[in-house]
XYZ file of C-alpha atoms in Angstrom:
705
model
C 141.322 -10.602 -0.064
C 140.906 -7.474 2.038
C 144.209 -7.976 3.808
C 145.965 -8.857 0.554
C 144.682 -5.656 -0.994
C 145.832 -3.652 2.025
C 149.346 -5.174 1.953
C 149.613 -4.570 -1.788
C 148.556 -0.951 -1.357
C 151.084 -0.530 1.448
C 153.884 -1.904 -0.736
C 152.985 0.557 -3.501
C 152.962 3.424 -1.043
C 156.332 2.416 0.365
C 157.785 2.120 -3.133
C 156.544 5.597 -3.833
C 158.056 6.761 -0.565
C 161.364 5.270 -1.607
C 161.181 7.137 -4.896
C 160.183 10.241 -3.048
C 162.982 9.767 -0.498
C 165.585 9.406 -3.145
C 164.345 12.526 -4.935
C 164.166 14.273 -1.562
C 167.861 13.760 -1.101
C 168.789 14.573 -4.692
C 166.527 17.549 -5.307
C 166.611 19.369 -1.969
C 163.157 18.440 -0.599
C 161.225 18.623 -3.786
C 159.264 15.534 -4.674
C 157.957 13.987 -7.800
C 154.658 15.379 -8.825
C 153.373 11.916 -9.804
C 154.367 10.340 -6.490
C 152.905 13.290 -4.605
C 149.587 12.919 -6.401
C 149.353 9.229 -5.605
C 150.209 9.628 -1.931
C 147.860 12.588 -1.554
C 144.963 10.644 -3.041
C 145.415 7.618 -0.725
C 142.535 6.926 1.688
C 145.033 5.630 4.251
C 147.202 7.972 6.302
C 150.828 8.341 5.256
C 153.826 9.629 7.262
C 157.446 9.948 6.188
C 159.677 10.094 9.259
C 163.391 10.935 9.408
C 165.932 8.719 11.185
C 165.732 11.204 14.041
C 161.940 10.581 14.411
C 160.757 13.861 12.919
C 157.840 13.995 10.487
C 159.088 14.866 7.015
C 155.804 14.557 5.133
C 152.160 13.605 5.682
C 149.182 13.240 3.390
C 145.666 14.623 3.762
C 144.302 11.262 4.962
C 146.603 11.374 7.999
C 145.564 14.956 8.711
C 141.960 13.818 8.763
C 142.756 10.792 10.915
C 144.644 12.687 13.627
C 142.565 15.831 13.395
C 145.566 18.233 12.962
C 146.667 20.610 10.235
C 149.648 19.758 8.041
C 151.769 22.618 9.414
C 151.264 21.227 12.932
C 152.294 17.745 11.836
C 155.465 18.469 9.778
C 158.534 18.628 11.976
C 156.726 17.143 14.936
C 158.064 14.230 16.881
C 156.341 11.175 15.353
C 156.132 9.399 18.727
C 153.605 11.933 20.023
C 150.890 10.366 17.800
C 151.176 6.984 19.576
C 149.310 6.301 22.822
C 151.785 3.572 23.635
C 155.467 4.539 23.234
C 156.274 0.878 22.750
C 154.404 0.828 19.438
C 156.538 3.694 18.090
C 159.746 2.163 19.373
C 158.965 -1.043 17.474
C 158.701 0.967 14.263
C 161.895 3.017 14.922
C 163.846 -0.109 15.748
C 162.723 -1.890 12.580
C 163.482 1.133 10.379
C 166.946 1.622 11.938
C 167.739 -1.964 11.080
C 166.462 -1.480 7.546
C 163.644 -3.943 8.146
C 159.922 -3.669 7.329
C 157.305 -4.112 10.034
C 154.130 -5.977 9.087
C 150.623 -4.795 9.906
C 149.798 -4.450 13.618
C 147.136 -2.625 15.651
C 147.892 0.520 17.636
C 146.066 3.330 19.415
C 146.622 6.893 18.199
C 146.437 9.996 20.324
C 144.270 12.710 18.822
C 143.806 16.358 19.787
C 141.434 16.922 22.673
C 142.625 13.743 24.442
C 140.768 11.628 21.973
C 141.989 8.304 20.754
C 141.523 6.297 17.591
C 142.199 2.701 16.722
C 144.359 2.132 13.648
C 146.352 -0.536 11.891
C 149.972 0.399 10.993
C 152.710 -0.970 8.750
C 156.130 0.538 7.992
C 159.172 0.093 5.751
C 162.609 1.748 5.604
C 163.435 4.191 2.790
C 166.973 3.750 1.454
C 169.167 5.735 -0.893
C 171.177 4.376 -3.827
C 173.896 3.198 -1.491
C 171.446 1.229 0.631
C 171.587 3.572 3.591
C 168.313 4.202 5.494
C 167.229 7.763 4.929
C 163.655 7.683 6.283
C 160.804 5.490 7.495
C 157.472 5.279 5.631
C 154.352 4.546 7.706
C 150.866 3.656 6.512
C 147.926 4.273 8.910
C 144.492 2.707 8.357
C 141.506 3.957 10.391
C 139.584 0.793 11.436
C 136.706 2.593 13.164
C 134.338 2.077 10.256
C 135.352 -1.522 9.901
C 134.954 -2.085 13.620
C 131.517 -0.476 13.475
C 130.528 -2.673 10.540
C 131.832 -5.747 12.357
C 129.985 -4.720 15.500
C 126.844 -4.230 13.481
C 127.237 -7.731 12.051
C 127.865 -9.166 15.513
C 124.866 -7.275 16.893
C 122.673 -8.559 14.066
C 123.854 -12.115 14.669
C 123.267 -11.703 18.391
C 119.823 -10.304 17.715
C 119.030 -13.282 15.496
C 120.196 -15.638 18.240
C 118.028 -13.818 20.766
C 114.984 -13.921 18.525
C 115.546 -17.593 17.652
C 115.877 -18.491 21.319
C 112.833 -16.363 22.136
C 110.771 -18.136 19.497
C 111.633 -21.462 21.138
C 110.666 -20.030 24.520
C 107.294 -18.883 23.228
C 106.427 -22.445 22.230
C 106.708 -23.763 25.800
C 104.710 -20.963 27.445
C 101.094 -21.568 28.415
C 100.254 -18.348 30.230
C 99.979 -14.928 28.581
C 101.687 -13.279 31.554
C 104.718 -15.461 30.892
C 104.749 -14.360 27.256
C 104.639 -10.672 28.234
C 107.527 -11.255 30.665
C 109.577 -12.945 27.958
C 108.866 -10.067 25.554
C 110.012 -7.572 28.177
C 113.130 -9.496 29.227
C 114.357 -10.411 25.753
C 113.747 -6.924 24.333
C 115.763 -5.511 27.221
C 118.632 -7.881 26.405
C 118.345 -7.006 22.729
C 118.711 -3.307 23.640
C 121.793 -3.700 25.831
C 119.893 -4.261 29.101
C 117.890 -1.074 28.634
C 114.680 -0.771 30.704
C 111.539 -2.114 29.016
C 107.963 -2.437 30.085
C 105.114 -4.027 28.192
C 101.462 -2.993 28.394
C 98.379 -4.957 27.454
C 95.557 -3.292 25.536
C 91.953 -3.443 26.725
C 89.778 -2.851 23.615
C 86.603 -2.410 25.638
C 88.010 0.461 27.700
C 90.546 1.561 25.050
C 93.342 1.746 27.639
C 96.800 0.229 28.146
C 97.789 -1.299 31.507
C 101.319 -2.442 32.518
C 101.797 -6.200 32.375
C 105.601 -6.740 32.643
C 108.834 -4.733 33.074
C 112.575 -5.491 32.872
C 115.836 -3.777 33.922
C 114.025 -1.324 36.191
C 115.458 -0.682 39.664
C 113.442 -1.950 42.632
C 112.722 1.629 43.745
C 111.184 2.504 40.374
C 107.557 2.298 41.477
C 108.360 4.067 44.740
C 109.891 6.999 42.877
C 106.814 7.140 40.660
C 104.683 7.406 43.802
C 102.895 4.067 43.398
C 102.115 1.680 46.205
C 103.309 -1.929 45.734
C 101.294 -3.553 42.949
C 99.456 -0.327 42.099
C 101.502 0.357 38.965
C 99.975 -2.711 37.241
C 96.546 -1.165 37.692
C 97.442 2.149 36.042
C 95.460 2.872 32.886
C 96.876 4.833 29.942
C 94.149 5.982 27.520
C 94.749 5.365 23.822
C 93.412 7.930 21.354
C 92.360 6.898 17.862
C 95.379 8.653 16.372
C 97.801 6.816 18.682
C 95.902 3.571 18.098
C 96.331 3.901 14.321
C 100.062 4.603 14.686
C 100.596 1.673 17.012
C 98.876 -0.657 14.566
C 101.671 0.020 12.074
C 104.110 -1.914 14.284
C 106.813 0.721 13.763
C 109.257 1.915 16.406
C 108.184 5.430 17.402
C 110.533 7.807 19.228
C 108.866 9.915 21.936
C 110.446 13.337 21.732
C 108.951 14.230 25.106
C 110.876 11.416 26.775
C 109.688 9.923 30.058
C 107.108 12.667 30.593
C 105.417 11.895 27.283
C 105.626 8.142 27.927
C 103.589 8.501 31.120
C 101.100 10.836 29.430
C 101.526 13.643 31.932
C 100.857 11.436 34.951
C 104.312 12.405 36.253
C 105.599 15.890 37.080
C 108.541 17.137 35.089
C 110.800 16.813 38.109
C 109.847 13.161 38.658
C 110.209 12.465 34.937
C 113.712 13.938 34.988
C 114.596 11.837 38.047
C 113.454 8.714 36.251
C 115.429 9.616 33.130
C 118.536 10.240 35.237
C 118.042 7.076 37.321
C 117.660 4.945 34.213
C 120.348 6.824 32.245
C 117.815 7.249 29.480
C 118.907 8.611 26.132
C 115.813 7.997 24.020
C 112.311 6.583 24.573
C 110.780 4.320 21.926
C 107.379 2.678 21.787
C 105.982 0.085 19.392
C 102.539 -1.409 19.107
C 102.141 -5.165 19.475
C 99.433 -5.888 16.916
C 98.242 -8.562 14.554
C 95.795 -8.504 11.638
C 94.558 -4.995 12.419
C 94.083 -5.689 16.122
C 96.127 -3.972 18.842
C 97.284 -6.432 21.519
C 99.597 -4.257 23.566
C 102.536 -1.843 23.608
C 106.258 -2.252 24.261
C 108.133 0.769 25.666
C 111.935 0.865 25.417
C 114.007 3.353 27.482
C 117.278 3.209 25.535
C 120.264 3.865 27.772
C 122.984 6.361 26.857
C 125.733 4.863 24.749
C 123.501 2.004 23.571
C 122.282 1.829 19.998
C 119.774 -0.520 18.452
C 118.924 -1.391 14.908
C 115.350 -0.199 14.482
C 114.466 -2.914 11.891
C 115.722 -5.576 14.297
C 113.524 -4.256 17.136
C 110.548 -4.016 14.797
C 111.122 -7.606 13.696
C 111.261 -8.651 17.341
C 107.959 -6.866 18.035
C 106.377 -8.530 15.013
C 107.567 -11.907 16.310
C 106.045 -11.110 19.714
C 102.774 -10.176 18.032
C 102.623 -13.524 16.251
C 103.452 -15.372 19.488
C 100.706 -13.606 21.430
C 98.165 -14.167 18.673
C 99.167 -17.823 18.435
C 98.754 -18.136 22.205
C 95.329 -16.476 22.109
C 94.271 -18.739 19.235
C 95.436 -21.853 21.094
C 93.646 -20.701 24.251
C 90.464 -20.070 22.267
C 90.796 -23.433 20.602
C 91.390 -25.079 23.958
C 88.329 -23.401 25.429
C 86.233 -24.416 22.434
C 87.541 -27.963 22.726
C 86.745 -27.970 26.423
C 83.224 -26.657 25.752
C 82.750 -29.288 23.059
C 84.122 -31.978 25.369
C 81.729 -30.992 28.159
C 78.865 -30.806 25.670
C 79.744 -34.195 24.198
C 80.313 -35.869 27.567
C 77.030 -34.567 28.964
C 74.957 -35.062 25.824
C 72.308 -37.784 25.856
C 73.137 -38.585 22.237
C 76.212 -40.522 21.089
C 78.779 -38.283 19.404
C 81.551 -40.023 17.493
C 84.312 -39.677 14.920
C 85.620 -42.628 12.922
C 88.907 -42.407 11.002
C 88.839 -44.406 7.771
C 92.408 -43.859 6.525
C 95.080 -45.093 6.729
C 93.174 -47.641 8.845
C 89.739 -47.532 10.436
C 89.592 -46.542 14.098
C 87.341 -44.639 16.490
C 89.009 -41.339 17.297
C 86.264 -40.235 19.700
C 83.135 -41.740 21.239
C 81.160 -39.829 23.877
C 80.513 -41.488 27.272
C 76.751 -41.700 26.603
C 77.450 -44.702 24.350
C 77.818 -46.936 27.417
C 74.453 -45.878 28.854
C 72.679 -46.516 25.538
C 74.464 -49.632 24.245
C 76.286 -51.069 27.251
C 79.606 -50.807 25.413
C 82.153 -48.343 26.827
C 84.126 -45.852 24.675
C 87.258 -47.905 25.411
C 85.635 -50.981 23.867
C 84.980 -48.960 20.706
C 88.599 -47.773 20.609
C 89.802 -51.368 20.890
C 87.379 -52.705 18.235
C 87.016 -50.391 15.204
C 84.185 -52.583 13.809
C 82.061 -52.504 16.954
C 79.859 -49.676 15.666
C 78.968 -51.708 12.575
C 78.627 -54.964 14.473
C 76.022 -53.478 16.800
C 73.735 -52.663 13.868
C 71.030 -55.260 13.288
C 72.105 -57.281 10.233
C 68.965 -56.457 8.188
C 69.583 -52.736 8.739
C 73.286 -52.562 7.805
C 72.633 -51.757 4.111
C 70.979 -48.509 5.261
C 74.398 -47.247 6.404
C 76.218 -48.222 3.219
C 76.716 -45.916 0.236
C 79.170 -43.640 -1.465
C 78.675 -40.723 0.915
C 75.870 -38.932 -0.988
C 73.235 -40.095 1.488
C 75.265 -39.489 4.619
C 73.517 -36.248 5.462
C 70.112 -37.932 5.487
C 69.282 -39.418 8.924
C 69.017 -43.209 8.945
C 66.884 -45.192 11.386
C 68.394 -48.538 12.271
C 68.090 -51.161 14.971
C 71.054 -51.801 17.253
C 71.754 -54.847 19.368
C 72.955 -53.736 22.811
C 75.503 -55.597 24.954
C 72.626 -57.124 26.973
C 70.960 -58.417 23.793
C 68.189 -55.835 23.770
C 67.182 -54.340 20.412
C 66.883 -50.552 20.317
C 65.976 -48.119 17.565
C 68.660 -45.530 16.738
C 68.629 -42.521 14.445
C 72.035 -41.771 12.966
C 73.225 -38.711 11.091
C 76.684 -39.043 9.545
C 78.834 -36.343 7.985
C 81.562 -37.455 5.550
C 85.045 -35.876 5.934
C 87.166 -35.658 2.773
C 90.838 -34.813 2.332
C 92.204 -32.330 -0.205
C 92.238 -35.046 -2.868
C 88.542 -35.726 -2.377
C 89.068 -39.063 -0.608
C 86.723 -40.038 2.220
C 88.994 -40.155 5.278
C 86.640 -39.905 8.255
C 83.040 -39.885 9.407
C 81.637 -37.683 12.133
C 78.153 -38.330 13.436
C 75.468 -38.302 16.100
C 73.387 -41.314 17.109
C 70.175 -40.887 19.129
C 68.169 -43.571 20.911
C 64.627 -43.211 19.483
C 63.218 -46.494 20.791
C 60.509 -44.790 22.839
C 59.590 -42.563 19.941
C 59.317 -45.530 17.551
C 57.235 -47.539 20.038
C 55.048 -44.532 20.724
C 54.457 -44.089 17.007
C 53.654 -47.770 16.579
C 51.401 -47.626 19.621
C 49.589 -44.680 18.093
C 49.128 -46.556 14.829
C 47.986 -49.695 16.649
C 45.530 -47.738 18.775
C 44.122 -46.203 15.637
C 43.885 -49.667 14.071
C 42.218 -51.070 17.190
C 39.686 -48.263 17.202
C 38.800 -49.034 13.609
C 38.753 -52.764 14.317
C 36.724 -52.246 17.503
C 34.133 -50.262 15.579
C 34.117 -52.941 12.917
C 33.718 -55.687 15.541
C 30.962 -53.759 17.292
C 29.066 -53.495 14.026
C 29.581 -57.192 13.366
C 28.499 -57.941 16.919
C 25.300 -55.974 16.542
C 24.638 -57.759 13.262
C 25.375 -61.122 14.894
C 23.077 -60.379 17.816
C 20.310 -59.313 15.482
C 20.703 -62.422 13.350
C 20.755 -64.631 16.433
C 17.482 -63.189 17.675
C 15.831 -63.276 14.275
C 16.977 -66.820 13.487
C 16.714 -68.118 17.032
C 12.920 -67.931 17.300
C 12.146 -69.735 14.001
C 14.837 -72.255 14.887
C 13.057 -73.079 18.152
C 9.887 -73.768 16.143
C 11.852 -76.047 13.820
C 13.335 -77.925 16.733
C 9.932 -78.307 18.448
C 8.197 -79.605 15.343
C 11.103 -81.901 14.576
C 10.750 -83.484 17.998
C 7.016 -84.090 17.293
C 7.790 -85.622 13.908
C 10.333 -87.878 15.522
C 7.531 -89.706 17.277
C 5.663 -90.319 13.997
C 8.264 -92.746 12.822
C 10.276 -90.666 10.347
C 13.377 -91.120 12.465
C 16.249 -90.791 9.998
C 15.016 -87.598 8.285
C 13.965 -86.056 11.558
C 17.350 -86.838 13.175
C 18.991 -85.042 10.263
C 16.756 -82.000 10.819
C 17.457 -82.035 14.553
C 21.231 -82.275 14.020
C 21.238 -79.358 11.576
C 19.049 -77.280 13.846
C 21.184 -77.988 16.896
C 24.333 -77.035 14.925
C 22.630 -73.815 13.910
C 21.779 -73.243 17.567
C 25.442 -73.663 18.563
C 26.423 -71.067 15.976
C 23.800 -68.703 17.316
C 25.144 -69.188 20.884
C 28.667 -68.417 19.617
C 27.417 -65.312 17.858
C 25.744 -64.183 21.069
C 28.988 -64.813 22.971
C 30.960 -62.722 20.479
C 28.358 -59.972 20.716
C 28.552 -59.984 24.524
C 24.981 -61.033 24.762
C 25.601 -64.107 26.942
C 25.160 -63.855 30.684
C 28.232 -64.219 32.906
C 28.584 -64.941 36.615
C 31.863 -63.556 37.981
C 33.611 -65.180 40.926
C 37.054 -64.628 42.480
C 39.210 -67.632 41.769
C 42.647 -68.835 40.678
C 43.373 -68.562 36.974
C 45.889 -71.411 37.246
C 43.118 -73.675 38.622
C 40.947 -72.945 35.579
C 43.889 -73.765 33.282
C 44.484 -77.061 35.102
C 40.785 -78.054 34.931
C 40.766 -77.309 31.217
C 43.904 -79.403 30.718
C 42.338 -82.280 32.659
C 39.623 -82.450 30.011
C 41.935 -82.213 26.969
C 45.293 -83.396 28.354
C 44.942 -86.937 27.027
C 44.199 -85.703 23.498
C 47.355 -83.574 23.602
C 49.452 -86.448 24.922
C 48.160 -88.758 22.180
C 49.145 -86.095 19.608
C 52.739 -86.067 20.872
C 52.359 -82.654 22.484
C 54.237 -81.969 25.700
C 52.777 -79.543 28.255
C 55.137 -77.211 30.078
C 53.706 -75.137 32.920
C 55.273 -71.961 34.327
C 52.964 -70.631 37.004
C 53.975 -67.542 38.936
C 52.039 -66.616 42.091
C 48.906 -64.572 41.289
C 46.154 -63.151 43.451
C 42.614 -64.385 42.821
C 41.015 -62.891 39.716
C 37.327 -62.036 39.189
C 36.256 -64.156 36.199
C 33.468 -66.274 34.774
C 35.158 -69.705 35.038
C 33.034 -71.463 32.419
C 33.483 -68.708 29.836
C 37.225 -68.339 30.557
C 37.577 -72.113 30.243
C 35.929 -71.834 26.816
C 38.618 -69.296 25.801
C 41.371 -71.631 26.985
C 39.754 -74.603 25.150
C 39.668 -72.610 21.882
C 43.360 -71.641 22.171
C 44.477 -75.166 23.208
C 42.436 -76.696 20.375
C 44.074 -74.360 17.829
C 47.517 -75.172 19.270
C 46.845 -78.931 18.959
C 45.820 -78.531 15.339
C 48.922 -76.384 14.643
C 51.201 -79.082 16.086
C 49.919 -82.030 14.058
C 53.306 -83.710 14.302
C 53.803 -83.022 17.985
C 55.561 -80.242 19.826
C 55.518 -78.273 23.065
C 52.760 -76.127 24.490
C 54.041 -73.790 27.181
C 51.452 -72.238 29.503
C 52.637 -69.402 31.703
C 50.858 -67.281 34.280
C 52.422 -64.131 35.664
C 51.496 -60.655 36.880
C 51.995 -57.673 34.568
C 51.859 -54.236 36.113
C 50.831 -51.421 33.801
C 52.136 -53.253 30.732
C 52.783 -51.025 27.700
C 50.590 -51.452 24.707
C 52.328 -53.850 22.329
C 54.125 -52.335 19.382
C 53.586 -55.537 17.414
C 50.364 -57.342 16.463
C 47.613 -56.281 18.851
C 44.043 -57.312 18.321
C 42.130 -55.701 21.139
C 42.300 -53.399 24.096
C 39.859 -52.395 26.728
C 40.109 -49.206 28.733
C 43.345 -47.849 30.119
C 46.392 -49.826 31.257
C 46.028 -51.454 34.668
C 47.570 -54.307 36.620
C 46.865 -57.642 34.979
C 47.054 -61.385 35.402
C 48.645 -62.694 32.246
C 47.980 -66.146 30.808
C 50.325 -66.920 27.902
C 50.014 -69.947 25.561
C 53.086 -70.551 23.388
C 53.215 -73.398 20.870
C 55.882 -74.685 18.508
C 53.481 -75.317 15.668
C 52.924 -74.098 12.124
C 53.014 -70.412 13.022
C 50.897 -67.623 11.502
C 51.486 -65.390 8.536
C 52.076 -61.925 10.083
C 49.825 -60.425 7.406
C 46.868 -62.460 8.750
C 47.332 -61.903 12.471
C 45.229 -58.733 12.359
C 42.208 -60.739 11.182
C 42.397 -63.672 13.615
C 39.616 -62.383 15.864
C 37.182 -61.483 13.054
C 34.041 -63.651 12.956
C 34.071 -66.377 10.278
C 37.778 -65.857 9.518
C 39.657 -69.148 9.522
C 43.059 -70.231 8.223
C 42.046 -73.912 8.145
C 39.766 -75.638 5.748
C 36.494 -76.585 7.436
C 36.887 -74.134 10.316
C 33.919 -71.948 11.296
C 36.119 -68.972 12.222
C 34.136 -68.324 15.387
C 36.373 -69.805 18.106
C 38.776 -66.874 18.435
C 36.091 -64.299 17.761
C 34.065 -65.779 20.653
C 37.207 -65.738 22.816
C 37.702 -62.092 21.848
C 34.196 -61.277 23.057
C 34.569 -63.150 26.311
C 37.885 -61.472 27.168
C 36.423 -58.069 26.266
C 33.516 -58.765 28.585
C 36.057 -59.441 31.346
C 37.609 -56.017 30.710
C 40.819 -57.586 29.435
C 42.920 -57.922 26.320
C 43.804 -60.775 24.038
C 46.772 -60.606 21.683
C 48.399 -62.890 19.156
C 51.986 -62.944 17.925
C 54.000 -65.073 15.543
C 57.436 -64.588 14.016
C 56.135 -66.181 10.829
C 55.136 -69.453 9.264
C 56.848 -72.439 10.861
C 57.912 -70.392 13.916
C 55.066 -71.150 16.325
C 52.571 -68.748 17.850
C 51.834 -67.000 21.116
C 48.445 -66.003 22.535
C 48.383 -63.743 25.573
C 45.301 -63.059 27.701
C 45.433 -60.160 30.125
C 42.773 -60.196 32.857
C 42.415 -57.188 35.191
C 43.276 -57.912 38.788
C 40.456 -55.617 39.818
C 36.835 -56.649 39.324
C 35.576 -56.011 35.783
C 32.474 -53.910 35.211
C 29.143 -55.705 35.781
C 27.877 -57.401 32.667
C 24.321 -57.310 31.375
C 22.510 -60.325 30.107
C 20.631 -60.763 26.865
């Protein structure tokens, strides 16, 4: 459209020139006022040239274009305005042939040896007979258009540079590389003008050089710096300068190089630098982001080079974002590294489970393998492993809609080796923007020792109460035995005398009842530690075997199989007869519990400093030592866990007709040996286990009744 408009305008001007030419020949060099007004008002230059090449007329636009007055133009040889004679000859040849010459570029010669680029078209002016009387030329100054086009090209080039720079920023991992890119690309943007970039130290409030571009190799030498010393130079930043730099605007330093270096250079050196670099202007701009100064870019614009200030400011803003992004990524990376080190060295298990779009472990800390035996890789391969490890009865504690996630849950886990551990979990739900639960982050801590310690504390407290209760019962039993024992001896003595009088049946009944009462009294004395014991060093396994030799046939007849597991044990200081009584009581109870047959396993083994049981413990004596353990395990009826705590109480029996003294007497005997006796059962129908722990060292001396 632009060219069409220009050609149309040229045609109009030529038509006017034709009219003018005709009037020129018919009215002795006077021209139409209307035509004159139109030509005079044209923005393009106009020349009317005679066939001899002399200027007949020119408008004001041509005067302005060539920089000469009208009186100097009229009558002049038209060829003098062309830098290349060939361009004029083309026009003269076309006009002489009566032909028009389309638009073409040419260089004009201006006063003062100046030149200007123009676009020219011409047409012949003919009279009524068709003879050529003049040539009309139109001159268009293209300087403004060229400047506009150059500005467009420069803007496009700047956009390309900034786009390429943005891509470069993404791949950079070191801040020094970013500063070098800022320096190099800004230099290219400013026509290879020298640039250096400083970094700001907020603690010292100074700028120090970080990168430079387009500076000669002798630059630092001229400044008087030793190699590498320039990078250590500090330029203080006042509050006023700081505030200006935060604006991100391009600031021109009127003082040039001397002002740029804050008086650190003499005027002579500053002038040398300006001359060496061909500096026209000095600009600085702060590299800042969100009210924080990061650095400064200094641009020494060379002579003859121009830059669009908004473009440079946009470039600086882009650099600010890139540096801030890099700092943020570095900070994030450092935080991630700190978290990784913390997680990988933490004793607790730290994990994150993604729930959507499909469940998967996104992270599991290495401590999981030490606690559970399963590696993090096994968790990544099996998303359900975390749930599968939880003891089935405890899985409901981890279910819910997320409201209870913040409350720690104590559950049992089954490790890879089959061991059950106690774990405290604290889960945090992660929701997306739509409020959907998409992930769970949590910490799991092994609290097995804490749970066992708490149970041990509770059991110790229970044993203390039970021990006090048993001691009171023992004192009562001893008192009753003494009080009843003496009258009972009288009854037995008199009954023996009566037996000889002939009243046999009644007397035998009295004797039987009295002897039964005597047995009960002996048992009470045994429970109350009032019976005398003689300790000898012997094999516990031998005592077990002798006891089985007395009762083995009864067990065999009852369909009970004996399984022995004897581990080597040193001799133990015991009272064989009393310990045999304990074994008899336990074996008798096992036989009654396996009325339809079963297996009785008897095991002996050493136990060194065994922990106090966290389950059902009935007694304890002194502190933990090294023990000889004798364990009786049957496959009988089992025991209600609620009743295990009362098994060793006097007169407590779970069977109809039982006296409830067998285990209480066993309790007293084991206590008198300085040992422990415990009972355990998983429940009714699941058998029972009785464990006797006898100290491997000699027990304290006992006192008789």
